[in-house]
Tab-separated table of C-alpha atoms in Angstrom:
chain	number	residue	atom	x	y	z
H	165	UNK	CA	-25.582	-24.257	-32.698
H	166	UNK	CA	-22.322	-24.017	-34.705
H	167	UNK	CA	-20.569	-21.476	-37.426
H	168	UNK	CA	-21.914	-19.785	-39.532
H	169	UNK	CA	-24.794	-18.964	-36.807
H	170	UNK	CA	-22.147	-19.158	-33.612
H	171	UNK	CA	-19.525	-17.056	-33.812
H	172	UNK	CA	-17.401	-16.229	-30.569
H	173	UNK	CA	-15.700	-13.421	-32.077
H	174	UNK	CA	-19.091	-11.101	-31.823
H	175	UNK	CA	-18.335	-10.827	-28.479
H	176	UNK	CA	-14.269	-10.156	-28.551
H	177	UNK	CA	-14.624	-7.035	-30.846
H	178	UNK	CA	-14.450	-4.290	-28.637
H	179	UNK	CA	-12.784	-3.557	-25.467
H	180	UNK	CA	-15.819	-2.999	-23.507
H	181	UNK	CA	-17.373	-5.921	-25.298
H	182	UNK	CA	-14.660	-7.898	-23.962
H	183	UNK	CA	-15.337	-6.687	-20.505
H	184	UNK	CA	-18.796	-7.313	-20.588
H	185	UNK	CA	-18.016	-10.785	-20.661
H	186	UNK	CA	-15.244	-11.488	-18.753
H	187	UNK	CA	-15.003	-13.956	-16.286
H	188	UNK	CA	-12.596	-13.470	-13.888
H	189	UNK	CA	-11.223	-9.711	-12.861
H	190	UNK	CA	-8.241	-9.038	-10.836
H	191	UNK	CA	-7.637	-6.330	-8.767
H	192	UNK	CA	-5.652	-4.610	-6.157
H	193	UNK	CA	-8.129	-5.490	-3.157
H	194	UNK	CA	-6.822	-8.791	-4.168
H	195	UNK	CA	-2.566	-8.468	-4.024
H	196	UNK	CA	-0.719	-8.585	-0.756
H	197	UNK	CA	3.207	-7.195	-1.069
H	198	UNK	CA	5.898	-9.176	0.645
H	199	UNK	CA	8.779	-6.698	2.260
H	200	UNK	CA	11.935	-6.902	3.799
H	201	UNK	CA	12.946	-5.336	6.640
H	202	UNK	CA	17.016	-5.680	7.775
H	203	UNK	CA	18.469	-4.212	10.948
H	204	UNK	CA	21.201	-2.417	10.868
H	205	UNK	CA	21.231	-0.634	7.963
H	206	UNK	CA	21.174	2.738	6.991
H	207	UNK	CA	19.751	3.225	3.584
H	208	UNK	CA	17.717	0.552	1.495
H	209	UNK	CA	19.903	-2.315	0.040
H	210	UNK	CA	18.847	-3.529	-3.602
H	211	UNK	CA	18.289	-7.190	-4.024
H	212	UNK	CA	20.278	-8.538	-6.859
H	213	UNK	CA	18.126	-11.495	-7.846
H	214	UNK	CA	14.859	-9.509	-7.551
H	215	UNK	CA	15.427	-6.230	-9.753
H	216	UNK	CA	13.404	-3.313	-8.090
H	217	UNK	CA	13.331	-5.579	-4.600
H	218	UNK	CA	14.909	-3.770	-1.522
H	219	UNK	CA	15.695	-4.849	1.583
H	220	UNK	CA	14.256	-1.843	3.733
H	221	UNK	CA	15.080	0.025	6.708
H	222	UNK	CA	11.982	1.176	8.774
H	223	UNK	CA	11.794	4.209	7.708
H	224	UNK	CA	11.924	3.553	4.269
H	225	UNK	CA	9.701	-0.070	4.955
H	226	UNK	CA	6.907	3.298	5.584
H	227	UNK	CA	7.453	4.595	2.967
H	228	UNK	CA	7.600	2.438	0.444
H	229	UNK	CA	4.235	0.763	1.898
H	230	UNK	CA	2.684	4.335	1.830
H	231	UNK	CA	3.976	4.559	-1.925
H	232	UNK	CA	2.008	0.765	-2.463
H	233	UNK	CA	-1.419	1.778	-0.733
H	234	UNK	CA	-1.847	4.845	-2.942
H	235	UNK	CA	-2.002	2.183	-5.542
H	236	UNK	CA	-4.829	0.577	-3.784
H	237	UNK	CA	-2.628	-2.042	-2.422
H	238	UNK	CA	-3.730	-2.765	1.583
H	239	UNK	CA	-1.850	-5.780	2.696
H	240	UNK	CA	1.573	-6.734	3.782
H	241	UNK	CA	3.089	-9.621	4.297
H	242	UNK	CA	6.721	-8.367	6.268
H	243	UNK	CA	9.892	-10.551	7.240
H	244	UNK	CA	12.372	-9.674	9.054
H	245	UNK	CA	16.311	-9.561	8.808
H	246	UNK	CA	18.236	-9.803	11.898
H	247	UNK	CA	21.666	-8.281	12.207
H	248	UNK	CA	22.436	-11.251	14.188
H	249	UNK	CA	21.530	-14.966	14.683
H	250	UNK	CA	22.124	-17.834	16.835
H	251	UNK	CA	21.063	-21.410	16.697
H	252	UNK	CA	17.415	-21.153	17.875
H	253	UNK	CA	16.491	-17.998	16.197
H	254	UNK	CA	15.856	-15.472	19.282
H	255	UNK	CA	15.232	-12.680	17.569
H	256	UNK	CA	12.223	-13.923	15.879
H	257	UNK	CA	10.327	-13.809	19.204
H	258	UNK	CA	12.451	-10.436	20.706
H	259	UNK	CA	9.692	-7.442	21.427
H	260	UNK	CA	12.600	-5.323	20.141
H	261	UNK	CA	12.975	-7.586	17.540
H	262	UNK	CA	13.540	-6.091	13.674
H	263	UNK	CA	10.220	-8.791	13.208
H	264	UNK	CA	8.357	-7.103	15.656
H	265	UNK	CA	9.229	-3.385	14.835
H	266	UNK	CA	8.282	-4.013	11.081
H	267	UNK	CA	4.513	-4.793	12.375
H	268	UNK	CA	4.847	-1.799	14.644
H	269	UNK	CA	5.484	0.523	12.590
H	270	UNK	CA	3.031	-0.195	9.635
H	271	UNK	CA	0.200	-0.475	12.508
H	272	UNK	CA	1.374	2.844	13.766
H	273	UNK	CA	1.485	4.085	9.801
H	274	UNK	CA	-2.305	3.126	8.722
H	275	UNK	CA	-3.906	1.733	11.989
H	276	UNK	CA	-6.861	-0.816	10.682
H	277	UNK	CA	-6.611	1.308	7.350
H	278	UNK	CA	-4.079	-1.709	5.876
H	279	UNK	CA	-4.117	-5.510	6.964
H	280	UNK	CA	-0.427	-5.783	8.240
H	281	UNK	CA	0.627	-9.272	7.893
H	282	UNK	CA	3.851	-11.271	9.581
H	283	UNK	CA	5.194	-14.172	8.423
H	284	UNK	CA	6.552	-16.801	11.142
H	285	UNK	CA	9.340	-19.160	10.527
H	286	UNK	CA	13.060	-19.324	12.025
H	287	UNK	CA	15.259	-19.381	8.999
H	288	UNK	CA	16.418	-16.004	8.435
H	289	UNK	CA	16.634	-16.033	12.276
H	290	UNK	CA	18.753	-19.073	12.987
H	291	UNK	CA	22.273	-19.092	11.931
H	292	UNK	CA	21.866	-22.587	10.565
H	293	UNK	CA	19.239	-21.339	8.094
H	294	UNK	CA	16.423	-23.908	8.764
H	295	UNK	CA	12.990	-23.407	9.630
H	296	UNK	CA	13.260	-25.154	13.020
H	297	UNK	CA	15.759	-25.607	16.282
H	298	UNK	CA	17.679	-28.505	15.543
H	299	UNK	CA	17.993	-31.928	17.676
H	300	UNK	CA	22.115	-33.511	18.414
H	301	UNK	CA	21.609	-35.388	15.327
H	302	UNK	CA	21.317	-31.710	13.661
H	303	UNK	CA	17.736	-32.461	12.364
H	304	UNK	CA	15.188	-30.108	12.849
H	305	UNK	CA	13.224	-31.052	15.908
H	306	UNK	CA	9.446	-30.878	15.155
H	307	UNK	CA	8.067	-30.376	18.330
H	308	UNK	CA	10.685	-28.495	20.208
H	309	UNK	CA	10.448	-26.007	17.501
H	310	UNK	CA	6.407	-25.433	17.949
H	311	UNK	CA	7.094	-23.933	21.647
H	312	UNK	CA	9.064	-21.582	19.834
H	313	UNK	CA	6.694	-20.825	17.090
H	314	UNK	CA	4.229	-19.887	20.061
H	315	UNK	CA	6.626	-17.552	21.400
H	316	UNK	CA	7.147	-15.954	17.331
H	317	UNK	CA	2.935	-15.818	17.280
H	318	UNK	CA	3.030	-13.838	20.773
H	319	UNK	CA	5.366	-11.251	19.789
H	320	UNK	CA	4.016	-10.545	16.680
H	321	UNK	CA	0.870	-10.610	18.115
H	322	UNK	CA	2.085	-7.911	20.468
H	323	UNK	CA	3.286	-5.472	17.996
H	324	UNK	CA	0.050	-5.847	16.115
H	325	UNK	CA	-0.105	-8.233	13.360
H	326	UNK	CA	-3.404	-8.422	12.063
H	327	UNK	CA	-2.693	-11.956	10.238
H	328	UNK	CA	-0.108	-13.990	10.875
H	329	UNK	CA	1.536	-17.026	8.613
H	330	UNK	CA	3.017	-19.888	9.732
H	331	UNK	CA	5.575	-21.332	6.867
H	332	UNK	CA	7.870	-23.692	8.333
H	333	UNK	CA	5.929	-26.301	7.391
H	334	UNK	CA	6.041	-28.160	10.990
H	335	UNK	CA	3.591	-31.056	11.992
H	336	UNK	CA	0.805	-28.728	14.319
H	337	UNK	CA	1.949	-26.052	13.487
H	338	UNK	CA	-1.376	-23.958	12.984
H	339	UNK	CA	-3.135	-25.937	16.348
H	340	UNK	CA	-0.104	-24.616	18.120
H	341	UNK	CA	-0.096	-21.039	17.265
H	342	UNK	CA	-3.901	-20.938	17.624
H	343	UNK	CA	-4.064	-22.071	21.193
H	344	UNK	CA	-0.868	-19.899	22.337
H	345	UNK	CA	-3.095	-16.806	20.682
H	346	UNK	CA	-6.221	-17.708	21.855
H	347	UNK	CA	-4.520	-18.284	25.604
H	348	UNK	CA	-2.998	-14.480	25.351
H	349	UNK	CA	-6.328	-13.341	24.641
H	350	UNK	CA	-5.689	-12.651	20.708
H	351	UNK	CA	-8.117	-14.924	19.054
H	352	UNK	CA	-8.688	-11.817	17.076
H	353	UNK	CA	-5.564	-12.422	15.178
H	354	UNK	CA	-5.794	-14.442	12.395
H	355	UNK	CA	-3.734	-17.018	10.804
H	356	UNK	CA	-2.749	-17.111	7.236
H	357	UNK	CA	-1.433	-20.858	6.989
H	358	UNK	CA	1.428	-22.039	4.687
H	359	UNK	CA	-0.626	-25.399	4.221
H	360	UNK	CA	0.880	-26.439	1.071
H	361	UNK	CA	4.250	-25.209	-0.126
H	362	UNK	CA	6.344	-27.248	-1.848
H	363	UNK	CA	9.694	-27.909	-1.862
H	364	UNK	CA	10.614	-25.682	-4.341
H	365	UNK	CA	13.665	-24.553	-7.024
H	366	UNK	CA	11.733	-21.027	-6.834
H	367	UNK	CA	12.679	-19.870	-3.867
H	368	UNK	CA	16.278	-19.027	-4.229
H	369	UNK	CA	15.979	-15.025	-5.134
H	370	UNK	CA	13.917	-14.896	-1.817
H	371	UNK	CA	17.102	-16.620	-0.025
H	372	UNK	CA	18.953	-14.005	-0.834
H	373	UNK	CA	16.507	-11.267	0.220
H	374	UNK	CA	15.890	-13.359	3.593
H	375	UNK	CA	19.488	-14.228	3.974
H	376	UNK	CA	17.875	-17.306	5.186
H	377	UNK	CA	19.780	-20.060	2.800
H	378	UNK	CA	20.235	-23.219	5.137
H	379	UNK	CA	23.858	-23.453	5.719
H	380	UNK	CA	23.740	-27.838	5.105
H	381	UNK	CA	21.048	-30.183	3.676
H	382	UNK	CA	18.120	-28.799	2.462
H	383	UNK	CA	14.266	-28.221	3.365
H	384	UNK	CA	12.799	-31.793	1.967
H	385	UNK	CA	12.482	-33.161	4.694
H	386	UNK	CA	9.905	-31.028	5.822
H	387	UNK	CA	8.415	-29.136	2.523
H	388	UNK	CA	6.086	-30.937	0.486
H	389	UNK	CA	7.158	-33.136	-2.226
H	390	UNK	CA	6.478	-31.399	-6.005
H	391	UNK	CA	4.977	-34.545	-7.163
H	392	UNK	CA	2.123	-34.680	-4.693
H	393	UNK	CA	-1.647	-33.039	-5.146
H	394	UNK	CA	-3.008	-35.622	-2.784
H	395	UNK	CA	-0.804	-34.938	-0.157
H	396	UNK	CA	-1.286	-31.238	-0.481
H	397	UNK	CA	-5.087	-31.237	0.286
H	398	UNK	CA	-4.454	-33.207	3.717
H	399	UNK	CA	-2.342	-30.897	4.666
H	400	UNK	CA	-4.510	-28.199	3.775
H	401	UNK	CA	-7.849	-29.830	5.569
H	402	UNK	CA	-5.271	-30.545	8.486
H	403	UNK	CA	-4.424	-26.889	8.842
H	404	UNK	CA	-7.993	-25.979	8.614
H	405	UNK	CA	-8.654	-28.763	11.070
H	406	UNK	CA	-6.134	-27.274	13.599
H	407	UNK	CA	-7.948	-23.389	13.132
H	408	UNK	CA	-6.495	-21.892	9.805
H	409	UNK	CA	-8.136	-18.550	8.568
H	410	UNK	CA	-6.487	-18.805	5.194
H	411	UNK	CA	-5.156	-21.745	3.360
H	412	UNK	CA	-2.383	-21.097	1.032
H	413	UNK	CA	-0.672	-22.781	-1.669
H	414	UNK	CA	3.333	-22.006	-2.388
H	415	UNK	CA	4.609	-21.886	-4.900
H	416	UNK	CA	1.897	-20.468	-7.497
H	417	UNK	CA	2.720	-21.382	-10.932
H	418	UNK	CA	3.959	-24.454	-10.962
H	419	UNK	CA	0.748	-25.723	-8.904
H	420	UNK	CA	-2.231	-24.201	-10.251
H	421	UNK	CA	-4.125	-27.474	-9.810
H	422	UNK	CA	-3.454	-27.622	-6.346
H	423	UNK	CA	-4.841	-24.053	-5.928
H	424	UNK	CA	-7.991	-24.951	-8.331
H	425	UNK	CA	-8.385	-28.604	-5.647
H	426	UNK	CA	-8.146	-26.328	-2.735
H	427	UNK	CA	-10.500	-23.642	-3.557
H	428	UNK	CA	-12.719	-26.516	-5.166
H	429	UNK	CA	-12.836	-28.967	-2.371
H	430	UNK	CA	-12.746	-26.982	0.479
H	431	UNK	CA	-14.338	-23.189	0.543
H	432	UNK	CA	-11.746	-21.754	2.267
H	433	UNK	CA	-10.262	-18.774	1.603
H	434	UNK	CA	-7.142	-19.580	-0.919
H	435	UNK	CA	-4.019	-17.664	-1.488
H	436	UNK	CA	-1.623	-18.240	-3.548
H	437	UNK	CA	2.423	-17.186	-3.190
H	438	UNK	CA	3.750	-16.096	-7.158
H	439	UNK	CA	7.495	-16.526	-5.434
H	440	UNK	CA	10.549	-14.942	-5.729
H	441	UNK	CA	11.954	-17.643	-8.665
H	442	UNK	CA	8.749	-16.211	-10.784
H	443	UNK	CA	9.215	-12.692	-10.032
H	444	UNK	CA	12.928	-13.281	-11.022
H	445	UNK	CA	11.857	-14.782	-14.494
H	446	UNK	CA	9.707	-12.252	-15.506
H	447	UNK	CA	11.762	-9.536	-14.725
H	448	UNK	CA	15.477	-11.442	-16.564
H	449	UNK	CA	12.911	-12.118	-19.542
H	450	UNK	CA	11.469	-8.324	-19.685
H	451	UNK	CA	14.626	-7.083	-19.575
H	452	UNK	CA	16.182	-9.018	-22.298
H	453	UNK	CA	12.897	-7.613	-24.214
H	454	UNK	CA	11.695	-11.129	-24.771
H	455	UNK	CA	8.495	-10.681	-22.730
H	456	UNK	CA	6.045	-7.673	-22.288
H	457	UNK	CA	6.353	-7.241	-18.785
H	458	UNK	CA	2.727	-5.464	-17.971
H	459	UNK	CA	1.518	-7.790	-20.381
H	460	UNK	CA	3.370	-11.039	-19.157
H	461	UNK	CA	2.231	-10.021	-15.618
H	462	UNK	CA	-1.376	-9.456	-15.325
H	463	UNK	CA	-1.753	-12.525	-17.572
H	464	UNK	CA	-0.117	-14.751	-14.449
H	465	UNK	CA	-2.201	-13.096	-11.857
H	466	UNK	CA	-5.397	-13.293	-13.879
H	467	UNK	CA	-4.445	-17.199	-14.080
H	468	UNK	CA	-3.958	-17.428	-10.222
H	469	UNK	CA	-7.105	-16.329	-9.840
H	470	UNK	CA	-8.831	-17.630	-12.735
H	471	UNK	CA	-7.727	-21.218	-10.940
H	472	UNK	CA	-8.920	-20.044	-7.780
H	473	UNK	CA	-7.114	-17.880	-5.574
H	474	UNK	CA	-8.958	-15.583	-3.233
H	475	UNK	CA	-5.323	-13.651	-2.960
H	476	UNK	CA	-2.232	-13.656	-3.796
H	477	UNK	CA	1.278	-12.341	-2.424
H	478	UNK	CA	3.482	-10.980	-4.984
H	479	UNK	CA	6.261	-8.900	-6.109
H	480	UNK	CA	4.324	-7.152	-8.449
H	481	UNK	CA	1.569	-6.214	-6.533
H	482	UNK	CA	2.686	-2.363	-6.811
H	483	UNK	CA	3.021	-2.149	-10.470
H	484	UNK	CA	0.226	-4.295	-11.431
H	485	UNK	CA	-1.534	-2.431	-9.069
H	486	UNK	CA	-0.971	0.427	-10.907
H	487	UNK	CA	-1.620	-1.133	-14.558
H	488	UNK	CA	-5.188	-2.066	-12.986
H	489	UNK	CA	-6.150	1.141	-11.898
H	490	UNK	CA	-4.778	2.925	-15.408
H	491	UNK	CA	-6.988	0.531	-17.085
H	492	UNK	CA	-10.117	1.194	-15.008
C-alpha cells in the first residue's frame, strides 16, 4: 500500500497518538549518575569542563544523591579522589579509603533502596595517572596489576558495593575480580564490566574531575582501538566468558553500532557510558543557545537505547530524569 491510502502522518498528529506508537521509551529506572567524591575538602568543588559537575565531599556526595533519587534516579556509579597518591595506587584498596567511604555512606543513606555502584581502576589513585602499576620499563604491567585489582574488588566489596566495574581495560581482568569475590564469600556482588571502551578524545572533562590525567604516554596501549567493532565483541564475549554481569560499551555516541552488535549478538545486559566529552558538548552548545538542551538531551539517550542499551551512565541522568517525569 502507498500514498494516497498510506499515510504515516495519521499516526504523528497528536501527542498521545505519538505515544501510542512509540517504540522505544526511556526512563529514569534506566540512568545511572556517575559522582565524584575528593578527600580533603571542605565544601563541593565545581568542575570546570563539566558545568553543573562537582567534585563532592561526603556529606554533600548524600546529598546530592538524595536530591537524584527523588527524581527516580536509583543507581550510582562513584569514584574516588584521593588527597594523595603513590605509584601503585594504595588508596584504591584502603578500608579508610575516600573509594571505600563513598560506597559506605550511600549504603548507609538508602540501604538496598538504591544500587550503589564503584568503579575500579588505579588512575586517579596512582601518581603516574595510568590504569595499572607499572614494570622498570615504565609500562603498565598486566598481570601484576590484576593482584591489585583483587585487592580494589575486596574493599569495595567490604564497604558495600552492590556492582562493581572494572575499567582499566587489563587482559583477565573480570576472571580475576570474580574469583577474588567469590573466594571472600561475595559472589553476591556483581560486576559491571568495562568490556569495550575505546580509546577515546571524550574523556578529557572526566580527567579533570578524576584528576586522573596520565602524567606520560597515553592509554592506547591498553584501550581499544576506535576503528575496531570486531575487536570490541571479543572482548565483550571474553568478559562474559570470565563472569561479567553487565557488558558495557564506552564511549556511547561515537559507537552506537557496537552497542546495537552487543545487545544483538549476545543477550547480555548492555550499558552504555554517554562520557564526560559528550556531556561537555551539550552543555558549551546549550549555552551558546545553539542547541535546546532538554531537547538535545533526551534525543541522545532515546538513541542509546533505541540502539540497544539496557542502561546508561550519564551526566544528565538528574535533569533528564526530571524532564521524564514532567512529561509523564
Amino acid at each position: 500500500m502507498s500514498f494516497p491510502e498510506h499515510r504515516p502522518r495519521r499516526l504523528r498528529r497528536t501527542p498521545a497518538l505519538r505515544a501510542l506508537v512509540r517504540e522505544t521509551r526511556l526512563h529514569a529506572d534506566d540512568l545511572i549518575v556517575p559522582m565524584f567524591c575528593k578527600e580533603g575538602i571542605d565544601e563541593p568543588v565545581p568542575i570546570s569542563s563539566m558545568p553543573g559537575q562537582l567534585q563532592h565531599t561526603l556529606e554533600s556526595l548524600r546529598k546530592e544523591a538524595v536530591a537524584t533519587a527523588e527524581t527516580g534516579v536509583r543507581a550510582f556509579m562513584l569514584f574516588g579522589v584521593p588527597a594523595t597518591k603513590d605509584p601503585e595506587g594504595s588508596q584504591a584498596w584502603h578500608p579508610a579509603g575516600i573509594g571505600q567511604r563513598a560506597i559506605a555512606a550511600l549504603r548507609e543513606e538508602f540501604g538496598d533502596d538504591a544500587v550503589v555502584m564503584s568503579d575500579l581502576c588505579l588512575d586517579e589513585y596512582t601518581d603516574h595517572g595510568h590504569c595499572g602499576v607499572l614494570n622498570d620499563r615504565n609500562e603498565v604491567d598486566n598481570d601484576a596489576t590484576l593482584e591489585r585489582y583483587r585487592r580494589i574488588a575486596q574493599a569495595q566489596a567490604d564497604a558495600g558495593a552492590h556492582v562493581i566495574g572494572p575499567s582499566g581495560m587489563m587482559d583477565g581482568q573480570v576472571g580475576a575480580i570474580r574469583e577474588a569475590l567469590d573466594v571472600a564469600g561475595r559472589d553476591d556482588v556483581a560486576v559491571m564490566a568495562y568490556a569495550a571502551k575505546f580509546a577515546s578524545a571524550l574523556y578529557g572533562p572526566f580527567r579533570e574531575a578524576a584528576e586522573g590525567a596520565p602524567r606520560f604516554g597515553d592509554r592506547t596501549g591498553y584501550q581499544q582501538d576506535p576503528a575496531n567493532a570486531d575487536e570490541a565483541l571479543r572482548e565483550i564475549r571474553t568478559d562474559i566468558d570470565e563472569g561479567a554481569d553487565i557488558v558495557m560499551v564506552k564511549p556511547a555516541l561515537p559507537y552506537l553500532d557496537v552497542v546495537h552488535r552487543a545487545k544483538r549478538e549476545t543477550g547480555f545486559p548492555v550499558a552504555a557510558y554517554h562520557v564526560s566529552g559528550e556531556y561537555a558538548m551539550v552543555k558549551a552548545a546549550t549555552a551558546n543557545r545553539w542547541l535546546d538542551e532538554r531537547r538535545t538531551v533526551l534525543e541522545i539517550l532515546t538513541s542509546i537505547r533505541r540502539a540497544g542499551a539496557d542502561m546508561i551512565l550519564t551526566y544528565h541522568a538528574k535533569d533528564a530524569a526530571t524532564w521524564l517525569r514532567d512529561e509523564a
